[in-house]
Coordinates of C-alpha atoms in Angstrom, one line a residue:
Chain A
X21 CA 128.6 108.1 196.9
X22 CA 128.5 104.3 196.6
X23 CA 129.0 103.0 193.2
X24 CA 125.8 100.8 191.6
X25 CA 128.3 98.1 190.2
X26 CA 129.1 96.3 193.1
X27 CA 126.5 93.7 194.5
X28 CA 124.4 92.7 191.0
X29 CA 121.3 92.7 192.0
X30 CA 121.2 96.8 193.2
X31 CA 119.7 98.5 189.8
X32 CA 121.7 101.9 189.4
X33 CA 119.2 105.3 189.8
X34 CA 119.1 105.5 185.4
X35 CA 118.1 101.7 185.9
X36 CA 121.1 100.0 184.7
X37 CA 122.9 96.7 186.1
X38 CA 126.0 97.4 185.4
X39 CA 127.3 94.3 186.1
X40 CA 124.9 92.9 183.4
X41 CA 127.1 95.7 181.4
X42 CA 130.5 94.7 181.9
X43 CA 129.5 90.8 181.3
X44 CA 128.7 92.4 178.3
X45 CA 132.2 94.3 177.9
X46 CA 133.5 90.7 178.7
X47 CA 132.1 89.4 175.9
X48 CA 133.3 92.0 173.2
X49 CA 136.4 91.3 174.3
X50 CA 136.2 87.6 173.2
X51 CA 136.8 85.7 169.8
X52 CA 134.5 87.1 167.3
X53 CA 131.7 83.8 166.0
X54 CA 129.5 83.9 163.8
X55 CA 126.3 81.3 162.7
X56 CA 124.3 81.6 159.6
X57 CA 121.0 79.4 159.4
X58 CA 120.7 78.0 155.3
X59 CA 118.0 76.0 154.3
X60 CA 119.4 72.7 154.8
X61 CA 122.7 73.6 156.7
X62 CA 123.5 75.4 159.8
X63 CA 127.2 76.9 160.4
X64 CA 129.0 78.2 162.9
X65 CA 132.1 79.7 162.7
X66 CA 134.7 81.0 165.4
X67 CA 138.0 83.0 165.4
X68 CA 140.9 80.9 166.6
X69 CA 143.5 82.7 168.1
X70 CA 147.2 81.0 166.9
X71 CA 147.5 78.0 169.1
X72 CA 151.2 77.8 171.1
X73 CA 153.4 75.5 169.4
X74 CA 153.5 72.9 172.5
X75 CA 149.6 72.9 173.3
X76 CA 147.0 70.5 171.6
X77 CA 144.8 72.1 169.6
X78 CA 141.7 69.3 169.8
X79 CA 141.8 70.0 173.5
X80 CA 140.3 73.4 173.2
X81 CA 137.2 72.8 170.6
X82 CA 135.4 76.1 170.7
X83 CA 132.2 74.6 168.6
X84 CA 130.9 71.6 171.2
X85 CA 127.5 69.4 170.9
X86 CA 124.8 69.6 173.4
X87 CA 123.4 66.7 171.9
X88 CA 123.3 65.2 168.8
X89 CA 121.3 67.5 166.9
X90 CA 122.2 70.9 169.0
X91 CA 125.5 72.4 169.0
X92 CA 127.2 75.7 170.7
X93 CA 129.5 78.6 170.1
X94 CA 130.4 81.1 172.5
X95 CA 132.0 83.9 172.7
X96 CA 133.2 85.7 176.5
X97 CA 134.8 83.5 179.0
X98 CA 135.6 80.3 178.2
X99 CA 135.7 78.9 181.4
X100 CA 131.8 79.7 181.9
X101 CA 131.2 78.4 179.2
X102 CA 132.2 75.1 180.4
X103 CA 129.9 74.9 183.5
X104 CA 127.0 76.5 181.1
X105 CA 127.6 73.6 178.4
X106 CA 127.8 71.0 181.3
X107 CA 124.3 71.9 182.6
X108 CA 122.4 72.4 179.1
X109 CA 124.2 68.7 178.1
X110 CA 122.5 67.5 181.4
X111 CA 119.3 69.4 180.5
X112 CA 119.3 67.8 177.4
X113 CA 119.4 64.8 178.6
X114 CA 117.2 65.0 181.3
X115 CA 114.7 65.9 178.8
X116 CA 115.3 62.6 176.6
X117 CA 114.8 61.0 180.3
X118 CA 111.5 62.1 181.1
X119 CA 109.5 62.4 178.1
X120 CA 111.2 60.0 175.7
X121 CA 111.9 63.0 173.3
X122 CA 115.2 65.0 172.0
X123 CA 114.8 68.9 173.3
X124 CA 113.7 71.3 170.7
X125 CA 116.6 74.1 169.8
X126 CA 113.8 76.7 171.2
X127 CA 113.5 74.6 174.6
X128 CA 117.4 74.4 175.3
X129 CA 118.4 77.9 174.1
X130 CA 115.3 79.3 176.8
X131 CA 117.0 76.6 179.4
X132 CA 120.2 78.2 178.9
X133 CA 119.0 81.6 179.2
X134 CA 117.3 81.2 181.5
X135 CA 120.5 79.7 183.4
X136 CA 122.3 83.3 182.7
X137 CA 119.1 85.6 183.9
X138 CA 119.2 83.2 187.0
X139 CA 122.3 84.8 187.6
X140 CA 121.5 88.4 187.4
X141 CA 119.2 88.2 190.1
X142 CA 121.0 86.7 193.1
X143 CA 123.5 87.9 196.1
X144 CA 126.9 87.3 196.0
X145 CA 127.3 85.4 192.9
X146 CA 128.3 87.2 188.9
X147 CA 126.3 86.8 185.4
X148 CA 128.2 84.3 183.1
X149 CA 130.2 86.4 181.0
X150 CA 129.4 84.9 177.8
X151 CA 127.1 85.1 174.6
X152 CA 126.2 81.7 172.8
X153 CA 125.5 81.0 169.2
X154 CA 122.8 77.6 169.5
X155 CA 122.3 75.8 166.2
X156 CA 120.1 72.7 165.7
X157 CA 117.7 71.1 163.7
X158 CA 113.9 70.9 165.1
X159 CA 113.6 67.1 166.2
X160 CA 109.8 66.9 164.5
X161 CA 109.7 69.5 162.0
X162 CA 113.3 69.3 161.1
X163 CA 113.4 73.3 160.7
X164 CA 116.4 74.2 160.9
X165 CA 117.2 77.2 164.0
X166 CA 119.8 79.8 165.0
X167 CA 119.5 81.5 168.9
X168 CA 121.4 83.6 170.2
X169 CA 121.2 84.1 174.4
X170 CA 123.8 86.9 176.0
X171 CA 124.5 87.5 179.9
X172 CA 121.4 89.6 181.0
X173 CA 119.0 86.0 179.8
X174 CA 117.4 87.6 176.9
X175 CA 117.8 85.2 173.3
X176 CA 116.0 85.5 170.2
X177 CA 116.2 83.7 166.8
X178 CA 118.4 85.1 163.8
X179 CA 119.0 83.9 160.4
X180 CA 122.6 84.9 161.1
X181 CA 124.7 86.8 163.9
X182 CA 127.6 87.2 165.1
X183 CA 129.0 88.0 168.6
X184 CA 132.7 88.9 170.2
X185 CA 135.1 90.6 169.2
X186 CA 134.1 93.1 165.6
X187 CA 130.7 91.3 166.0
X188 CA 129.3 94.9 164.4
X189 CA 131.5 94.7 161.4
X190 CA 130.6 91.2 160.9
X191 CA 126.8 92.0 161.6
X192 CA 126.7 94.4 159.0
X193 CA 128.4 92.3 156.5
X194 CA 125.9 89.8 157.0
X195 CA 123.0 92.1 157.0
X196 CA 124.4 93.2 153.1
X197 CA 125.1 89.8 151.7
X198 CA 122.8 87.7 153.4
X199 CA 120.2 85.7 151.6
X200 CA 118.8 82.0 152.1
X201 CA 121.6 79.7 150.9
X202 CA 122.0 76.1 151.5
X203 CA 124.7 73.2 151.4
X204 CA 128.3 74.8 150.7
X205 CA 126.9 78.2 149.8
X206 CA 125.9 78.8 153.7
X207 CA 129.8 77.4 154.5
X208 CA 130.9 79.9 152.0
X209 CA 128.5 82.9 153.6
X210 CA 129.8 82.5 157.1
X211 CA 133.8 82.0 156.2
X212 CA 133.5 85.0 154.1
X213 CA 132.0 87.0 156.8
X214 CA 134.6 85.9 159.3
X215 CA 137.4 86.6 157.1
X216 CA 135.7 90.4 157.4
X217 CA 137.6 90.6 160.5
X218 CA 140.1 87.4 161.2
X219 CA 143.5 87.3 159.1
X220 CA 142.8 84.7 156.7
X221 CA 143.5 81.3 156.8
X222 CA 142.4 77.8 157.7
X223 CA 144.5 78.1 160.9
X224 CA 142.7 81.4 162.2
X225 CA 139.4 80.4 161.6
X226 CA 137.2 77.3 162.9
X227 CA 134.1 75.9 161.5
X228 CA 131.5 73.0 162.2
X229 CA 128.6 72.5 159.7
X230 CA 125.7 71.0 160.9
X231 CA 123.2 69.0 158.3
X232 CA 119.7 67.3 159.5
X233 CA 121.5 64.3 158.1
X234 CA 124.9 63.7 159.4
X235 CA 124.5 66.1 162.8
X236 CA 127.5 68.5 163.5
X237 CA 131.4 68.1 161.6
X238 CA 133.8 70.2 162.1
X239 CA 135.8 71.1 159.1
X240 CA 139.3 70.3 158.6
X241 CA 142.0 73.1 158.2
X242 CA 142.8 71.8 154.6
X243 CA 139.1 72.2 154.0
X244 CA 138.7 75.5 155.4
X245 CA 141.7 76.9 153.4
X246 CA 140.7 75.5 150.0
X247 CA 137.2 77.3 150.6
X248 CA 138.9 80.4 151.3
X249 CA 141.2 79.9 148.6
X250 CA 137.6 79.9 146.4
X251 CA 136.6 83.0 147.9
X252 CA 139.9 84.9 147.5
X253 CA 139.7 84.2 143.4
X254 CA 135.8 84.6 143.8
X255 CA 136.8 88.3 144.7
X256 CA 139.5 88.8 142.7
X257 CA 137.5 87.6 139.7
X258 CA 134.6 90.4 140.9
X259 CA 137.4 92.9 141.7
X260 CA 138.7 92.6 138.5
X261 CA 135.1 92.7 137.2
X262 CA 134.8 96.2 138.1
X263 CA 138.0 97.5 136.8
X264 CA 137.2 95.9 133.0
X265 CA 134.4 98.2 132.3
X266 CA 136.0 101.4 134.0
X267 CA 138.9 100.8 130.6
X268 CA 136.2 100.6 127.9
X269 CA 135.5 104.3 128.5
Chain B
X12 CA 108.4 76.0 203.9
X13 CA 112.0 76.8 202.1
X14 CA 112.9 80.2 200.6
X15 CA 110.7 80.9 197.4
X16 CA 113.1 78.9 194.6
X17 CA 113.6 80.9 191.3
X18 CA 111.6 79.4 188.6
X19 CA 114.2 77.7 186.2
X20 CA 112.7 77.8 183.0
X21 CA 108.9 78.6 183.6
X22 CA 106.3 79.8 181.3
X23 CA 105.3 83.4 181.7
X24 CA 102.8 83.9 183.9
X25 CA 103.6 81.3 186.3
X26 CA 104.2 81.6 189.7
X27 CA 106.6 80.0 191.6
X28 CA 104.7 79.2 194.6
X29 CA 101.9 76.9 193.5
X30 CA 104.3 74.8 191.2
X31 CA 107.2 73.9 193.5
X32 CA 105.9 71.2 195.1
X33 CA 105.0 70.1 191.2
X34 CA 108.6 70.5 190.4
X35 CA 110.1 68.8 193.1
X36 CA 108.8 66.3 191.9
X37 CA 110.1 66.7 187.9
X38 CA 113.6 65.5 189.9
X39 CA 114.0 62.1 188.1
X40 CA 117.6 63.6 186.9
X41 CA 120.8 62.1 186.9
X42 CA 123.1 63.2 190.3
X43 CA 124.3 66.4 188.9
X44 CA 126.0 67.3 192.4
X45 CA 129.4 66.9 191.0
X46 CA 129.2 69.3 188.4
X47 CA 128.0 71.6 190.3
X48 CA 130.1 74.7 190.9
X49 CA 131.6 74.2 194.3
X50 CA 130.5 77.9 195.1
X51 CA 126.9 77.5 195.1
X52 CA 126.8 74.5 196.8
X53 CA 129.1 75.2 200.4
X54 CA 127.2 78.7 200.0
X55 CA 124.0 77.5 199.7
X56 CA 122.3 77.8 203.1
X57 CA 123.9 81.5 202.6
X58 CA 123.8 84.2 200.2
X59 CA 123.5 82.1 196.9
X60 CA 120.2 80.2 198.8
X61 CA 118.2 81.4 196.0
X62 CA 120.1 79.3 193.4
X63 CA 119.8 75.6 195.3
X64 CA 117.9 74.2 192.7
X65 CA 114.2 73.9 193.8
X66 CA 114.7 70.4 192.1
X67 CA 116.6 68.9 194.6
X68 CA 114.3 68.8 197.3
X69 CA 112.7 65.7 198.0
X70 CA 109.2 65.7 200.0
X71 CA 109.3 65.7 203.4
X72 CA 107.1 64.6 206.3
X73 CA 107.6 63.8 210.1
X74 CA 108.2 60.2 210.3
X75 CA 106.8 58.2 213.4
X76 CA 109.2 57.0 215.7
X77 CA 108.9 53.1 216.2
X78 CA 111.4 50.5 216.8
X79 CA 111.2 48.5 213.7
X80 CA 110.4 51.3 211.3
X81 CA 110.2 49.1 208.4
X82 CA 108.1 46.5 209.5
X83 CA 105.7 49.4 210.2
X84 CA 105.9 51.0 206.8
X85 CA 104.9 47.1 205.5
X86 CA 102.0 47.3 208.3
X87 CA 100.6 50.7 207.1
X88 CA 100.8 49.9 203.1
X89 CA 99.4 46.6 204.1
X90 CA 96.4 48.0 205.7
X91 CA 95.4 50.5 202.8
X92 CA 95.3 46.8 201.3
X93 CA 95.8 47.8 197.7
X94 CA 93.7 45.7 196.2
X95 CA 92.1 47.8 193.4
X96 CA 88.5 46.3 193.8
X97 CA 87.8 47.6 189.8
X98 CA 87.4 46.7 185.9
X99 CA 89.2 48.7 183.6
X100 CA 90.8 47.7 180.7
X101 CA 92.5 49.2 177.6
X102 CA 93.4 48.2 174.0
X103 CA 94.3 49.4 170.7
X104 CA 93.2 48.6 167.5
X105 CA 93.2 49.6 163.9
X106 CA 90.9 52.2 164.6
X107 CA 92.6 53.9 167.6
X108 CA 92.5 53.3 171.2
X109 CA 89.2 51.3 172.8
X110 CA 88.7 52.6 176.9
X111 CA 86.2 51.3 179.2
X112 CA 85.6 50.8 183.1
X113 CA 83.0 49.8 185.5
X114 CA 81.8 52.5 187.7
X115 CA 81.9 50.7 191.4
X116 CA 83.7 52.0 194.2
X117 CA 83.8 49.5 197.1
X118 CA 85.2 49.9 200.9
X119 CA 85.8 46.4 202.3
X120 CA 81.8 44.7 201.5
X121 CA 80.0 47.8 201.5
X122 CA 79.5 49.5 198.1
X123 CA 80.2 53.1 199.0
X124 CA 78.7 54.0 195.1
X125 CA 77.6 52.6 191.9
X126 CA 78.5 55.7 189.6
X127 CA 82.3 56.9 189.8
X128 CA 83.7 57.8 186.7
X129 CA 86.8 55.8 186.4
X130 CA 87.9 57.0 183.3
X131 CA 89.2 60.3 183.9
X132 CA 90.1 63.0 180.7
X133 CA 93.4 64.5 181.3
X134 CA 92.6 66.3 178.1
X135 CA 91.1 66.2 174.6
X136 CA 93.4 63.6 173.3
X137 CA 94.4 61.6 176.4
X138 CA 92.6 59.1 178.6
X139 CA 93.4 57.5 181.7
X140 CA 91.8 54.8 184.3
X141 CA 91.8 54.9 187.6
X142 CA 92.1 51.6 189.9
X143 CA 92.9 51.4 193.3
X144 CA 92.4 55.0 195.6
X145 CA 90.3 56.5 193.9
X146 CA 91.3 60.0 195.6
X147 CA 95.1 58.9 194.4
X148 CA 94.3 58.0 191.0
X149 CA 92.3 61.5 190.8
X150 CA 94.6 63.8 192.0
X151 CA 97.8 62.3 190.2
X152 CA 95.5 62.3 186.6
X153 CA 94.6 65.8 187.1
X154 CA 98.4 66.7 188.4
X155 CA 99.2 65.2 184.9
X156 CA 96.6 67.2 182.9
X157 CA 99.0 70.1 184.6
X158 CA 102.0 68.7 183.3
X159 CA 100.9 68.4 179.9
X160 CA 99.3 71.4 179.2
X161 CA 102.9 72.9 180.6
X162 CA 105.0 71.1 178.3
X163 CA 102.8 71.9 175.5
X164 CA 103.0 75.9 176.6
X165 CA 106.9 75.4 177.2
X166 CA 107.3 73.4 173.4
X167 CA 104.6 74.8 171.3
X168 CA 103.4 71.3 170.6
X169 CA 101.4 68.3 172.5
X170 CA 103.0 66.1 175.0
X171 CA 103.4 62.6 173.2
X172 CA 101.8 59.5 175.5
X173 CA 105.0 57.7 175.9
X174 CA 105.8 61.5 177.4
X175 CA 102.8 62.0 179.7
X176 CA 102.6 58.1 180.7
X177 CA 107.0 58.8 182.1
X178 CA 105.5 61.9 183.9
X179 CA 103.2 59.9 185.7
X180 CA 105.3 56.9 186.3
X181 CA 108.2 59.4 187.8
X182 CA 106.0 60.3 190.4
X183 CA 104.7 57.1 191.5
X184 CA 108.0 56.1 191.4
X185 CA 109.3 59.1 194.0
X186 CA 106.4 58.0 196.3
X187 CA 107.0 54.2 196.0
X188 CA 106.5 52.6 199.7
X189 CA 104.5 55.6 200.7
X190 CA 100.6 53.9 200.7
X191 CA 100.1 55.2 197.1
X192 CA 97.4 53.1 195.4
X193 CA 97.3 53.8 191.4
X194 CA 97.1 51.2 188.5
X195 CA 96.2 53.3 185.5
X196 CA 96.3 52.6 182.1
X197 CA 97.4 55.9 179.8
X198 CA 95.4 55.7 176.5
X199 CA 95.7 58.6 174.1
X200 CA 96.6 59.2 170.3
X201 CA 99.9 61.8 169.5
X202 CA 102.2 62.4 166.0
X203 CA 103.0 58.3 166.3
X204 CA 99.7 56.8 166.3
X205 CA 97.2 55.5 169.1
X206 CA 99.7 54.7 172.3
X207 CA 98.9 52.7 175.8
X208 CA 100.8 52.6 178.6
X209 CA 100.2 50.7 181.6
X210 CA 101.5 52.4 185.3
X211 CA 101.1 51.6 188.7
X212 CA 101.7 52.9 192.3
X213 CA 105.0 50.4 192.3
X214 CA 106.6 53.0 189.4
X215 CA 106.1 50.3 186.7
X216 CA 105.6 51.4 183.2
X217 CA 104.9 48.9 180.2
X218 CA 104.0 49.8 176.8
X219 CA 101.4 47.0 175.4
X220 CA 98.1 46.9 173.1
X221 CA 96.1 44.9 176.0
X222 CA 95.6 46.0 179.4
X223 CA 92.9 45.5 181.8
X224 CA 93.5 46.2 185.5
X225 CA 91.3 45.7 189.2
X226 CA 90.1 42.7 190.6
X227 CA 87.7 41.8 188.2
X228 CA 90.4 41.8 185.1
X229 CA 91.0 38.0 184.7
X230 CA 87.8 37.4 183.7
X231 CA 87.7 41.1 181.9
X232 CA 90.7 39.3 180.0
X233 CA 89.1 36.1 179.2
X234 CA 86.8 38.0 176.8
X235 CA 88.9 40.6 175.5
X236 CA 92.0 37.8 174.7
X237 CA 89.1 35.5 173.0
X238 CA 87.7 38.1 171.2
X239 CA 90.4 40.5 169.5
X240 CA 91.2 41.3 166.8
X241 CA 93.4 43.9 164.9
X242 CA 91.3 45.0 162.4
X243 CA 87.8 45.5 163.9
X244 CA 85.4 48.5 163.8
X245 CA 84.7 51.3 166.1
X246 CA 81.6 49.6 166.8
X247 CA 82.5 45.8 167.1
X248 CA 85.4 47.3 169.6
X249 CA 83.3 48.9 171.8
X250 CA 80.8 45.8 171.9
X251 CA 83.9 43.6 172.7
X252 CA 85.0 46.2 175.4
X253 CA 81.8 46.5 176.9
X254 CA 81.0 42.4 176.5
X255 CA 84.4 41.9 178.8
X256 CA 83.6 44.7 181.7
X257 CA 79.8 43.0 181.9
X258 CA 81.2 40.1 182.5
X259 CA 83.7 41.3 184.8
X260 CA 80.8 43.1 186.6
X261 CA 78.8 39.4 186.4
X262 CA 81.3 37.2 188.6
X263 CA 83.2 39.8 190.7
X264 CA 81.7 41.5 193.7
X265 CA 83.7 44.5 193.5
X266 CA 82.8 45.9 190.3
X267 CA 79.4 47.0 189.1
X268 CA 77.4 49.6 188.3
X269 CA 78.2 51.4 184.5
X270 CA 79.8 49.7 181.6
X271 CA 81.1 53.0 180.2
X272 CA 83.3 53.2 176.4
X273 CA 85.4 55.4 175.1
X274 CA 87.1 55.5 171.8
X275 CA 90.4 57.8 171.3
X276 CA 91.0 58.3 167.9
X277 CA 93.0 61.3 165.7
X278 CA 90.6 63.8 166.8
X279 CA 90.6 62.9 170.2
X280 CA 88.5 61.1 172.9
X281 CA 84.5 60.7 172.7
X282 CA 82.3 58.6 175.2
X283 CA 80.2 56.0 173.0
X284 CA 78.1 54.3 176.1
X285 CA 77.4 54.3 179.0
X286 CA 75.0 51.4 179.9
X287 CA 74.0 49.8 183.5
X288 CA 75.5 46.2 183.7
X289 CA 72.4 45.0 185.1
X290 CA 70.4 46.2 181.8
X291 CA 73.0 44.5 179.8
X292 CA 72.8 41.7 181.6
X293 CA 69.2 41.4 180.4
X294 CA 70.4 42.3 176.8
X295 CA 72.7 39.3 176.6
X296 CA 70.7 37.0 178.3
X297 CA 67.0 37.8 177.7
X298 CA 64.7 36.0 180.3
X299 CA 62.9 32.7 178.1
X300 CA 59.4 32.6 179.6
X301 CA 59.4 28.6 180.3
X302 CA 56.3 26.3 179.2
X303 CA 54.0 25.7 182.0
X304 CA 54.5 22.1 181.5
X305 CA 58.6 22.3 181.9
X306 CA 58.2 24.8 185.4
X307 CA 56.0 21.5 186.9
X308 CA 59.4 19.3 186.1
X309 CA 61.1 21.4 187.6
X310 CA 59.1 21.6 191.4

């Protein structure tokens, strides 16, 4: 019998669209990211697969700006990515053009998920096969925001998530040890929740902080390895913790 | 009409059908053609029709065929004759934003009415006037008052006035050389303070504290320029607007009727007066009954 999985926009009988499905296989099979809202600082955090010895590492940033006070992660296929950050930077600009105003992190993240639902419902064309992490700070408010959107156009807002590859583990880990840090303590929170899953490392690992302040940085490897340096003794030290009191019995 | 265009990034609950002739208009975006995916575009009459983006369709209508098509296009906005036979003027002050209009509509020498409200509420916190077509300046306000209550549904917050004053300006500007007639003034009071903007049928936009606009503002300006100030009251504001569209009313032939006022201030817009010119007239220059002795001089 003909298979529901060709053209996307045929819903199979138990009302799945499986090609909604495997956008979403796509994307497990991607580098695992991670973003955790603090108070005062947003951070994303992606895996970073070793880089070959001959290719140039600054030419694949996998944290980009939308603008200056939005930035992305993604997880899926990179190459979507590219056309969907293209059309949000436009957006967000288009948006500065015609009512004077930056966008709010709400306004692009619904843009962009909109962009991926789009795609769900048309002949002949395939969803983007990609999730995105959008931080920001609100322009007015200056709340700061974390969205997630993934291929079927749905997004909500999250105090931290992760999506990719392990994105459960990492999920879970969060949903244990999360609780509303701010400055280097939210750095701290999202490195030690990627380092659930990537070998450690300031080479494995990428991370941009974002502050109201001083918009997105990306952290240096010698900076990310001296913070996971802290969190290897931090653990040791608890580790060790444990074992004291197990001896004065 | 083209196939139904997938709503990009509407609100719930709206349909596509009424709003894309709005949205074709929201096009005032850079060329993106280049970055678009090559498969959408060469398919686009095809399969992927769906996708073309509703924003890239510009308005369409037959055009006549004549020999020197530009010289006709001068003809036809020539004849419209946009000469915005009007008072209206605008300023701000420490207290907010002062509004006020005449009420006259004119066509050629024949006063067609004596009570058009000119100053039109595109909503509770934003004014604007209308001089030149009066059916223009109408429909584009209330196409505005659309606009904003969208972008306040699509960003949980007001639309500033430097916002709502671009909206309008980008679509004069889309229909510049087309016989549009609008010189409105865009009072209203958002997070920043009171704002004015001043936009026209040409697509100009300027941001000032002054304005008056129609045929009768030069001498709506001598009295507003003599008589400002910064820090007035509510009340001495509205006397000075009121003062400069009387006279305005006294010396030009095309404006008349009703001296109305507004004031927009943090709350939001409220009418102070409304007072017949002619009565005012009277008010500011009260009839002296003469001494029988001076009215035989004078035969």
């Amino acid at each position: 019998m003909a298979r529901y999985d060709r053209a996307i926009t045929v819903f199979s009988p138990d009302g799945h669209l499986f090609q909604v499905e495997y956008a979403l296989e796509a994307v497990r099979k991607g580098n695992a990211a991670v973003g955790v809202r603090g108070t005062d600082t947003i951070v994303l955090g992606v895996e970073k697969k070793s880089t070959a010895k001959l290719q140039d590492s600054r030419s694949v940033r996998k944290i980009v700006n939308l603008d200056k006070h939005i930035a992305l992660a993604c997880a899926g296929l990179k190459a979507d990515a590219r056309v969907l950050i293209n059309r949000a930077r436009i957006e967000c600009q288009s948006h500065r053009l015609t009512v004077e105003d930056p966008v709010t992190v709400e306004y692009i993240t619904r843009y962009i998920a909109g962009l991926q639902q789009k795609y769900t419902q048309s002949g002949g064309v395939r969803p983007f096969g990609l999730s995105t992490l959008i931080i920001g700070f609100d322009p007015y408010t200056g709340a700061p925001s974390l969205y997630q959107t993934d291929p079927s156009g749905t997004f909500s807002a999250w105090k931290a998530n992760s999506t990719g590859r392990n994105s459960n583990s990492i999920r879970e880990f969060l949903e244990k040890n999360y609780k509303e840090t701010s400055g280097q303590e939210t750095v701290k929170l999202a490195i030690r929740a990627l380092l659930e899953v990537v070998e450690s490392g300031g080479k494995n690992i990428e991370i941009a902080v974002m502050t109201k302040e001083d918009g997105l940085r990306q952290l240096e490897e010698e900076e990310i390895d001296a913070i996971v340096a802290e969190i290897e003794a931090e653990k040791a030290a608890a580790e060790a913790a444990k074992k004291a009191p197990a001896k004065d019995t | 009409m083209k196939g139904t265009p997938t709503p990009l990034s509407l609100p719930a609950g709206c349909s596509p059908d009424n709003l894309s002739s709005f949205f074709s208009h929201r096009m005032m975006k850079l060329d993106t053609s280049g970055l678009e995916s090559s498969a959408l575009t060469s398919r686009g009459i095809g399969i992927g029709a769906e996708l073309g983006d509703a924003l890239f369709d510009v308005p369409a209508f037959q055009v006549p065929e004549v020999t020197d098509f530009d010289g006709f296009q001068k003809e036809a906005v020539q004849m419209v004759k946009p000469a915005k036979g009007t008072t209206t003027l605008a300023f701000i002050f420490k207290e907010g934003v002062m509004v006020a209009a005449d009420s006259r509509a004119s066509m050629g020498g024949y006063i067609s009415s004596q009570s058009v409200k000119k100053i039109i509420e595109i909503n509770p916190y934003m004014l604007g006037t209308m001089a030149g077509g009066a059916a223009d300046c109408q429909f584009w306000h209330r196409n505005l008052g659309i606009k904003c209550r969208l972008h306040e549904l699509a960003n949980k917050r007001r639309i500033s006035v430097t916002g709502a004053s671009k909206l309008l300006a980008n679509i004069l500007y889309s229909y510049r050389g087309m016989g549009l007639s609008v010189g409105t003034m865009i009072a209203g009071w958002d997070e920043t303070g009171p704002g004015l903007y001043y936009v026209d049928s040409e697509g100009g936009r300027l941001k000032g504290t002054r304005f008056s606009v129609g045929s009768g503002s030069p001498y709506a300006y001598g009295v507003l320029d003599s008589g400002y100030r910064y820090d007035m009251s509510v009340e001495e504001a509205a006397e000075l607007a009121r003062r400069a569209i009387y006279h305005a009313t006294f010396r030009d032939g095309a404006s008349g009727g009703v001296a109305s006022v507004y004031h927009v201030g943090p709350e939001g817009w409220k009418k102070l007066s409304g007072d017949d010119v002619g009565e005012l007239h009277y008010k500011y220059y009260p009839v002296v009954p003469s001494t029988v002795e001076q009215e035989m001089a004078e035969v």
